[in-house]
Amino acid sequence: MPEARETAVYTHGHHESVLRSHTWRTAENSAAYLLGVLEPHMRILDVGCGPGTITADLAELVPQGHVTGLDREPGILERARAAAAARGLANTGFAVGDVHALDFPDDTFCVVHAHQVLQHVGDPVGALREMRRVTRPGGFVAVRDADYAAMTWYPPSAGMDDWLDLYRRVARANGGEPDAGRRLKSWALAAGFTDVTATSGTWTFSTAGERAWWSGLWADRTVASAYAERAVGGGHATRRQLRDVAGAWREWGERDDGWFSVLHGEVLCRKED
């Protein structure tokens, strides 16, 4: 088992504006490509589980199995435990860990899942190799990541163009790859998988409620989260520029014709028997 070697910084942090979106995620809206292979007895590892909403959904889908939620941040795991407890789930467990060096024996899990994780790690191929190592023969590694350069919106906004350029620069300066979605298949093949199904999925925000929610959390994240601190601290933007970007998000959210789509790449990788 390799030694832990985190080489990237989690760009978003765990500000309320970040958790506002993370707690919205479900297995249905964020892992639909995986659900068809799940069986009631399966043992699952959910890497980068965050506040645990997807973890809890997966646990309900494997009632005779077990789901372990893993995250590098101990504090967020308390929220995940509380979410599982609130739903009366007895088949979950949570642990602090590093995807580059998973503290589990070879061939432990039927499924290893990661949503929006590989875009934030320094060695995504190495992470996939670790995920493959702890997966049983015949089991699956399932990974989904956004692709920021492929995000699109209407109407055009120079301020939101500035947001996208800034976010990608900050994420790369932190050691990550914001356009991970398009690279997942390549990374999976480099990690040794030979049976890879590559798909894509989207989130779309267009109703008044959806626009207000999506624009509001990004406006808040831009000025108040760890991302904001890293943008300023790294010399990528001034506080004034961040306020301007946040204002552009809010202006877009108020447009009746506003529309935003988030593209995700997905890979479902079967480990050979």
mmCIF file of C-alpha atoms in Angstrom:
data_model
loop_
_atom_site.group_PDB
_atom_site.id
_atom_site.type_symbol
_atom_site.label_atom_id
_atom_site.label_comp_id
_atom_site.label_asym_id
_atom_site.label_seq_id
_atom_site.Cartn_x
_atom_site.Cartn_y
_atom_site.Cartn_z
ATOM 1 C CA MET A 1 0.000 0.000 0.000
ATOM 2 C CA PRO A 2 1.519 3.378 -0.994
ATOM 3 C CA GLU A 3 2.091 6.103 1.537
ATOM 4 C CA ALA A 4 -0.356 8.988 1.680
ATOM 5 C CA ARG A 5 0.721 11.794 -0.620
ATOM 6 C CA GLU A 6 -1.839 14.524 -0.986
ATOM 7 C CA THR A 7 -0.455 16.944 -3.564
ATOM 8 C CA ALA A 8 -3.494 19.157 -4.147
ATOM 9 C CA VAL A 9 -5.578 21.531 -2.069
ATOM 10 C CA TYR A 10 -9.359 21.142 -1.948
ATOM 11 C CA THR A 11 -10.345 24.332 -3.727
ATOM 12 C CA HIS A 12 -13.843 24.801 -2.296
ATOM 13 C CA GLY A 13 -13.427 24.063 1.399
ATOM 14 C CA HIS A 14 -16.553 23.465 3.508
ATOM 15 C CA HIS A 15 -18.175 26.872 3.748
ATOM 16 C CA GLU A 16 -21.975 26.868 4.064
ATOM 17 C CA SER A 17 -22.295 27.926 0.420
ATOM 18 C CA VAL A 18 -20.380 24.801 -0.589
ATOM 19 C CA LEU A 19 -22.398 22.484 1.640
ATOM 20 C CA ARG A 20 -25.569 24.049 0.230
ATOM 21 C CA SER A 21 -24.828 22.248 -3.036
ATOM 22 C CA HIS A 22 -23.182 19.158 -1.572
ATOM 23 C CA THR A 23 -26.195 18.335 0.603
ATOM 24 C CA TRP A 24 -28.458 18.670 -2.463
ATOM 25 C CA ARG A 25 -26.737 15.747 -4.165
ATOM 26 C CA THR A 26 -28.485 12.395 -4.311
ATOM 27 C CA ALA A 27 -27.699 9.039 -5.867
ATOM 28 C CA GLU A 28 -30.358 9.791 -8.463
ATOM 29 C CA ASN A 29 -29.044 13.192 -9.566
ATOM 30 C CA SER A 30 -25.339 12.410 -9.142
ATOM 31 C CA ALA A 31 -24.789 8.643 -9.585
ATOM 32 C CA ALA A 32 -27.545 7.414 -11.909
ATOM 33 C CA TYR A 33 -24.984 5.782 -14.211
ATOM 34 C CA LEU A 34 -23.991 3.456 -11.337
ATOM 35 C CA LEU A 35 -27.378 2.414 -9.985
ATOM 36 C CA GLY A 36 -28.084 -0.299 -12.565
ATOM 37 C CA VAL A 37 -25.246 -2.520 -11.337
ATOM 38 C CA LEU A 38 -26.041 -2.309 -7.620
ATOM 39 C CA GLU A 39 -27.250 -5.414 -5.800
ATOM 40 C CA PRO A 40 -28.710 -5.568 -2.277
ATOM 41 C CA HIS A 41 -25.740 -7.386 -0.741
ATOM 42 C CA MET A 42 -22.954 -5.160 -2.056
ATOM 43 C CA ARG A 43 -20.205 -3.593 0.014
ATOM 44 C CA ILE A 44 -19.457 -0.048 -1.194
ATOM 45 C CA LEU A 45 -16.751 2.531 -0.512
ATOM 46 C CA ASP A 46 -17.838 6.134 -1.128
ATOM 47 C CA VAL A 47 -14.647 8.177 -1.529
ATOM 48 C CA GLY A 48 -14.860 11.886 -0.762
ATOM 49 C CA CYS A 49 -18.302 11.411 0.739
ATOM 50 C CA GLY A 50 -18.608 14.931 2.168
ATOM 51 C CA PRO A 51 -21.860 15.432 4.095
ATOM 52 C CA GLY A 52 -23.007 11.955 3.150
ATOM 53 C CA THR A 53 -26.224 12.421 1.187
ATOM 54 C CA ILE A 54 -25.120 10.143 -1.662
ATOM 55 C CA THR A 55 -23.629 7.723 0.877
ATOM 56 C CA ALA A 56 -26.968 7.410 2.641
ATOM 57 C CA ASP A 57 -28.827 6.889 -0.630
ATOM 58 C CA LEU A 58 -26.423 4.123 -1.619
ATOM 59 C CA ALA A 59 -26.904 2.467 1.773
ATOM 60 C CA GLU A 60 -30.655 2.358 1.222
ATOM 61 C CA LEU A 61 -30.064 0.650 -2.127
ATOM 62 C CA VAL A 62 -27.901 -2.131 -0.580
ATOM 63 C CA PRO A 63 -29.944 -3.046 2.518
ATOM 64 C CA GLN A 64 -28.119 -6.352 3.016
ATOM 65 C CA GLY A 65 -24.767 -4.747 2.245
ATOM 66 C CA HIS A 66 -22.698 -1.951 3.756
ATOM 67 C CA VAL A 67 -21.444 1.474 2.697
ATOM 68 C CA THR A 68 -18.294 3.128 4.052
ATOM 69 C CA GLY A 69 -18.042 6.876 3.583
ATOM 70 C CA LEU A 70 -14.473 8.179 3.376
ATOM 71 C CA ASP A 71 -13.306 11.784 3.546
ATOM 72 C CA ARG A 72 -10.051 13.523 4.430
ATOM 73 C CA GLU A 73 -11.866 16.106 6.604
ATOM 74 C CA PRO A 74 -12.963 14.748 10.021
ATOM 75 C CA GLY A 75 -15.424 17.581 10.634
ATOM 76 C CA ILE A 76 -17.508 16.875 7.547
ATOM 77 C CA LEU A 77 -17.794 13.233 8.554
ATOM 78 C CA GLU A 78 -19.755 14.279 11.631
ATOM 79 C CA ARG A 79 -22.390 15.692 9.309
ATOM 80 C CA ALA A 80 -22.346 12.488 7.268
ATOM 81 C CA ARG A 81 -22.832 10.355 10.375
ATOM 82 C CA ALA A 82 -25.724 12.568 11.447
ATOM 83 C CA ALA A 83 -27.351 12.279 8.019
ATOM 84 C CA ALA A 84 -27.169 8.486 8.137
ATOM 85 C CA ALA A 85 -28.458 8.379 11.708
ATOM 86 C CA ALA A 86 -31.389 10.656 10.846
ATOM 87 C CA ARG A 87 -32.464 8.132 8.223
ATOM 88 C CA GLY A 88 -32.074 5.192 10.597
ATOM 89 C CA LEU A 89 -29.364 3.530 8.522
ATOM 90 C CA ALA A 90 -27.476 0.806 10.349
ATOM 91 C CA ASN A 91 -25.407 -0.323 7.351
ATOM 92 C CA THR A 92 -23.075 2.681 7.123
ATOM 93 C CA GLY A 93 -19.678 3.526 8.557
ATOM 94 C CA PHE A 94 -17.362 6.500 8.124
ATOM 95 C CA ALA A 95 -13.597 6.940 8.178
ATOM 96 C CA VAL A 96 -10.951 9.589 7.590
ATOM 97 C CA GLY A 97 -8.705 8.657 4.683
ATOM 98 C CA ASP A 98 -6.695 9.584 1.616
ATOM 99 C CA VAL A 99 -7.692 8.263 -1.807
ATOM 100 C CA HIS A 100 -3.995 8.059 -2.745
ATOM 101 C CA ALA A 101 -3.442 5.493 0.041
ATOM 102 C CA LEU A 102 -6.641 3.713 1.018
ATOM 103 C CA ASP A 103 -6.373 1.947 4.362
ATOM 104 C CA PHE A 104 -8.163 -1.210 3.224
ATOM 105 C CA PRO A 105 -6.902 -4.608 2.055
ATOM 106 C CA ASP A 106 -6.900 -5.608 -1.599
ATOM 107 C CA ASP A 107 -10.222 -6.817 -3.042
ATOM 108 C CA THR A 108 -12.385 -5.450 -0.211
ATOM 109 C CA PHE A 109 -15.323 -3.708 -1.926
ATOM 110 C CA CYS A 110 -17.852 -4.614 -4.591
ATOM 111 C CA VAL A 111 -18.075 -0.963 -5.662
ATOM 112 C CA VAL A 112 -15.778 2.022 -5.083
ATOM 113 C CA HIS A 113 -17.515 5.298 -5.906
ATOM 114 C CA ALA A 114 -16.232 8.879 -6.104
ATOM 115 C CA HIS A 115 -18.263 11.936 -7.065
ATOM 116 C CA GLN A 116 -16.438 15.207 -7.796
ATOM 117 C CA VAL A 117 -13.186 13.932 -6.279
ATOM 118 C CA LEU A 118 -10.584 13.361 -8.999
ATOM 119 C CA GLN A 119 -10.729 16.990 -10.130
ATOM 120 C CA HIS A 120 -9.279 17.913 -6.732
ATOM 121 C CA VAL A 121 -6.436 15.388 -6.387
ATOM 122 C CA GLY A 122 -2.839 15.723 -7.510
ATOM 123 C CA ASP A 123 -2.520 12.210 -8.946
ATOM 124 C CA PRO A 124 -5.867 11.071 -10.389
ATOM 125 C CA VAL A 125 -4.363 8.022 -12.099
ATOM 126 C CA GLY A 126 -2.731 6.929 -8.853
ATOM 127 C CA ALA A 127 -6.031 7.478 -7.049
ATOM 128 C CA LEU A 128 -7.810 5.275 -9.575
ATOM 129 C CA ARG A 129 -5.154 2.593 -9.133
ATOM 130 C CA GLU A 130 -5.827 2.634 -5.384
ATOM 131 C CA MET A 131 -9.573 2.471 -5.962
ATOM 132 C CA ARG A 132 -9.000 -0.466 -8.316
ATOM 133 C CA ARG A 133 -6.782 -2.223 -5.773
ATOM 134 C CA VAL A 134 -9.446 -2.297 -3.076
ATOM 135 C CA THR A 135 -12.172 -3.413 -5.503
ATOM 136 C CA ARG A 136 -13.000 -7.102 -5.724
ATOM 137 C CA PRO A 137 -12.519 -8.915 -9.055
ATOM 138 C CA GLY A 138 -15.702 -8.443 -11.040
ATOM 139 C CA GLY A 139 -16.529 -5.310 -9.041
ATOM 140 C CA PHE A 140 -16.795 -1.716 -10.195
ATOM 141 C CA VAL A 141 -15.053 1.618 -9.794
ATOM 142 C CA ALA A 142 -17.510 4.433 -10.546
ATOM 143 C CA VAL A 143 -16.285 8.017 -10.933
ATOM 144 C CA ARG A 144 -18.093 11.197 -11.953
ATOM 145 C CA ASP A 145 -16.525 14.640 -12.289
ATOM 146 C CA ALA A 146 -17.573 18.002 -13.635
ATOM 147 C CA ASP A 147 -15.870 19.593 -16.625
ATOM 148 C CA TYR A 148 -15.724 23.340 -16.056
ATOM 149 C CA ALA A 149 -14.666 24.315 -19.574
ATOM 150 C CA ALA A 150 -17.756 22.521 -20.875
ATOM 151 C CA MET A 151 -20.185 24.381 -18.589
ATOM 152 C CA THR A 152 -22.431 26.707 -20.534
ATOM 153 C CA TRP A 153 -25.060 29.305 -19.819
ATOM 154 C CA TYR A 154 -27.366 31.859 -21.327
ATOM 155 C CA PRO A 155 -27.563 34.805 -21.657
ATOM 156 C CA PRO A 156 -23.913 35.669 -22.221
ATOM 157 C CA SER A 157 -22.186 37.406 -19.316
ATOM 158 C CA ALA A 158 -18.703 38.887 -19.306
ATOM 159 C CA GLY A 159 -18.688 38.641 -15.513
ATOM 160 C CA MET A 160 -19.433 34.920 -15.599
ATOM 161 C CA ASP A 161 -16.768 34.468 -18.262
ATOM 162 C CA ASP A 162 -14.419 36.034 -15.715
ATOM 163 C CA TRP A 163 -15.704 33.582 -13.083
ATOM 164 C CA LEU A 164 -14.931 30.553 -15.245
ATOM 165 C CA ASP A 165 -11.454 31.797 -16.146
ATOM 166 C CA LEU A 166 -10.704 32.597 -12.513
ATOM 167 C CA TYR A 167 -12.002 29.321 -11.137
ATOM 168 C CA ARG A 168 -9.943 27.242 -13.565
ATOM 169 C CA ARG A 169 -6.786 29.212 -12.729
ATOM 170 C CA VAL A 170 -7.310 28.853 -8.984
ATOM 171 C CA ALA A 171 -8.088 25.132 -9.199
ATOM 172 C CA ARG A 172 -4.980 24.420 -11.262
ATOM 173 C CA ALA A 173 -2.813 26.504 -8.960
ATOM 174 C CA ASN A 174 -4.098 24.286 -6.133
ATOM 175 C CA GLY A 175 -2.884 21.189 -7.992
ATOM 176 C CA GLY A 176 -6.227 20.015 -9.381
ATOM 177 C CA GLU A 177 -7.747 19.659 -12.844
ATOM 178 C CA PRO A 178 -11.074 21.482 -13.211
ATOM 179 C CA ASP A 179 -11.739 19.957 -16.638
ATOM 180 C CA ALA A 180 -11.584 16.432 -15.228
ATOM 181 C CA GLY A 181 -14.781 15.113 -16.796
ATOM 182 C CA ARG A 182 -13.334 14.750 -20.292
ATOM 183 C CA ARG A 183 -10.214 13.058 -18.937
ATOM 184 C CA LEU A 184 -11.819 10.286 -16.866
ATOM 185 C CA LYS A 185 -11.708 7.595 -19.531
ATOM 186 C CA SER A 186 -8.063 8.350 -20.301
ATOM 187 C CA TRP A 187 -7.176 8.273 -16.607
ATOM 188 C CA ALA A 188 -9.040 4.986 -16.098
ATOM 189 C CA LEU A 189 -7.187 3.324 -18.965
ATOM 190 C CA ALA A 190 -3.864 4.621 -17.622
ATOM 191 C CA ALA A 191 -4.771 3.147 -14.217
ATOM 192 C CA GLY A 192 -5.026 -0.335 -15.741
ATOM 193 C CA PHE A 193 -8.736 -0.763 -16.407
ATOM 194 C CA THR A 194 -9.630 -2.502 -19.656
ATOM 195 C CA ASP A 195 -13.426 -2.607 -19.284
ATOM 196 C CA VAL A 196 -14.489 1.049 -19.158
ATOM 197 C CA THR A 197 -17.925 2.453 -19.983
ATOM 198 C CA ALA A 198 -17.704 6.213 -20.442
ATOM 199 C CA THR A 199 -20.854 8.333 -20.356
ATOM 200 C CA SER A 200 -21.899 11.856 -19.439
ATOM 201 C CA GLY A 201 -24.606 13.505 -17.394
ATOM 202 C CA THR A 202 -25.808 17.023 -16.731
ATOM 203 C CA TRP A 203 -27.329 19.230 -14.109
ATOM 204 C CA THR A 204 -29.486 21.989 -15.575
ATOM 205 C CA PHE A 205 -30.740 25.066 -13.730
ATOM 206 C CA SER A 206 -33.453 27.086 -15.468
ATOM 207 C CA THR A 207 -36.516 27.693 -13.282
ATOM 208 C CA ALA A 208 -36.685 30.758 -11.077
ATOM 209 C CA GLY A 209 -36.031 28.667 -7.982
ATOM 210 C CA GLU A 210 -33.163 26.767 -9.576
ATOM 211 C CA ARG A 211 -31.523 29.962 -10.846
ATOM 212 C CA ALA A 212 -31.827 31.664 -7.462
ATOM 213 C CA TRP A 213 -30.318 28.666 -5.664
ATOM 214 C CA TRP A 214 -27.453 28.038 -8.100
ATOM 215 C CA SER A 215 -26.507 31.678 -8.592
ATOM 216 C CA GLY A 216 -26.795 32.415 -4.887
ATOM 217 C CA LEU A 217 -24.489 29.648 -3.758
ATOM 218 C CA TRP A 218 -21.872 30.551 -6.365
ATOM 219 C CA ALA A 219 -22.096 34.250 -5.548
ATOM 220 C CA ASP A 220 -21.604 33.464 -1.866
ATOM 221 C CA ARG A 221 -18.848 30.958 -2.570
ATOM 222 C CA THR A 222 -17.003 33.511 -4.689
ATOM 223 C CA VAL A 223 -16.674 36.023 -1.847
ATOM 224 C CA ALA A 224 -16.824 33.991 1.367
ATOM 225 C CA SER A 225 -15.418 30.472 0.973
ATOM 226 C CA ALA A 226 -11.956 28.928 1.024
ATOM 227 C CA TYR A 227 -12.003 29.365 -2.750
ATOM 228 C CA ALA A 228 -12.244 33.139 -2.256
ATOM 229 C CA GLU A 229 -9.313 33.128 0.150
ATOM 230 C CA ARG A 230 -7.212 31.089 -2.276
ATOM 231 C CA ALA A 231 -8.136 33.317 -5.183
ATOM 232 C CA VAL A 232 -6.952 36.422 -3.309
ATOM 233 C CA GLY A 233 -4.059 34.788 -1.457
ATOM 234 C CA GLY A 234 -2.707 33.294 -4.660
ATOM 235 C CA GLY A 235 -2.769 36.617 -6.453
ATOM 236 C CA HIS A 236 -5.440 35.506 -8.938
ATOM 237 C CA ALA A 237 -8.019 38.186 -8.060
ATOM 238 C CA THR A 238 -8.688 41.135 -5.792
ATOM 239 C CA ARG A 239 -11.621 41.368 -3.378
ATOM 240 C CA ARG A 240 -13.162 43.928 -5.720
ATOM 241 C CA GLN A 241 -12.921 41.533 -8.642
ATOM 242 C CA LEU A 242 -14.539 38.774 -6.587
ATOM 243 C CA ARG A 243 -17.414 41.081 -5.683
ATOM 244 C CA ASP A 244 -17.868 41.911 -9.365
ATOM 245 C CA VAL A 245 -18.002 38.209 -10.248
ATOM 246 C CA ALA A 246 -20.509 37.553 -7.461
ATOM 247 C CA GLY A 247 -22.626 40.394 -8.800
ATOM 248 C CA ALA A 248 -22.571 38.846 -12.274
ATOM 249 C CA TRP A 249 -23.841 35.572 -10.818
ATOM 250 C CA ARG A 250 -26.722 37.355 -9.078
ATOM 251 C CA GLU A 251 -27.620 39.305 -12.212
ATOM 252 C CA TRP A 252 -27.749 36.067 -14.210
ATOM 253 C CA GLY A 253 -29.928 34.448 -11.552
ATOM 254 C CA GLU A 254 -32.506 37.210 -11.901
ATOM 255 C CA ARG A 255 -32.875 36.753 -15.650
ATOM 256 C CA ASP A 256 -36.153 35.079 -16.666
ATOM 257 C CA ASP A 257 -34.362 33.576 -19.667
ATOM 258 C CA GLY A 258 -31.393 32.342 -17.594
ATOM 259 C CA TRP A 259 -30.199 28.787 -18.213
ATOM 260 C CA PHE A 260 -27.096 26.972 -16.931
ATOM 261 C CA SER A 261 -25.865 23.461 -17.670
ATOM 262 C CA VAL A 262 -23.115 21.543 -15.858
ATOM 263 C CA LEU A 263 -21.562 18.720 -17.871
ATOM 264 C CA HIS A 264 -20.113 15.728 -16.014
ATOM 265 C CA GLY A 265 -17.967 12.932 -17.355
ATOM 266 C CA GLU A 266 -18.673 9.475 -15.921
ATOM 267 C CA VAL A 267 -16.796 6.189 -16.059
ATOM 268 C CA LEU A 268 -17.972 2.807 -14.840
ATOM 269 C CA CYS A 269 -14.906 0.565 -14.729
ATOM 270 C CA ARG A 270 -15.230 -3.176 -14.149
ATOM 271 C CA LYS A 271 -12.253 -4.876 -12.540
ATOM 272 C CA GLU A 272 -11.385 -8.044 -14.406
ATOM 273 C CA ASP A 273 -12.143 -11.395 -12.715
#
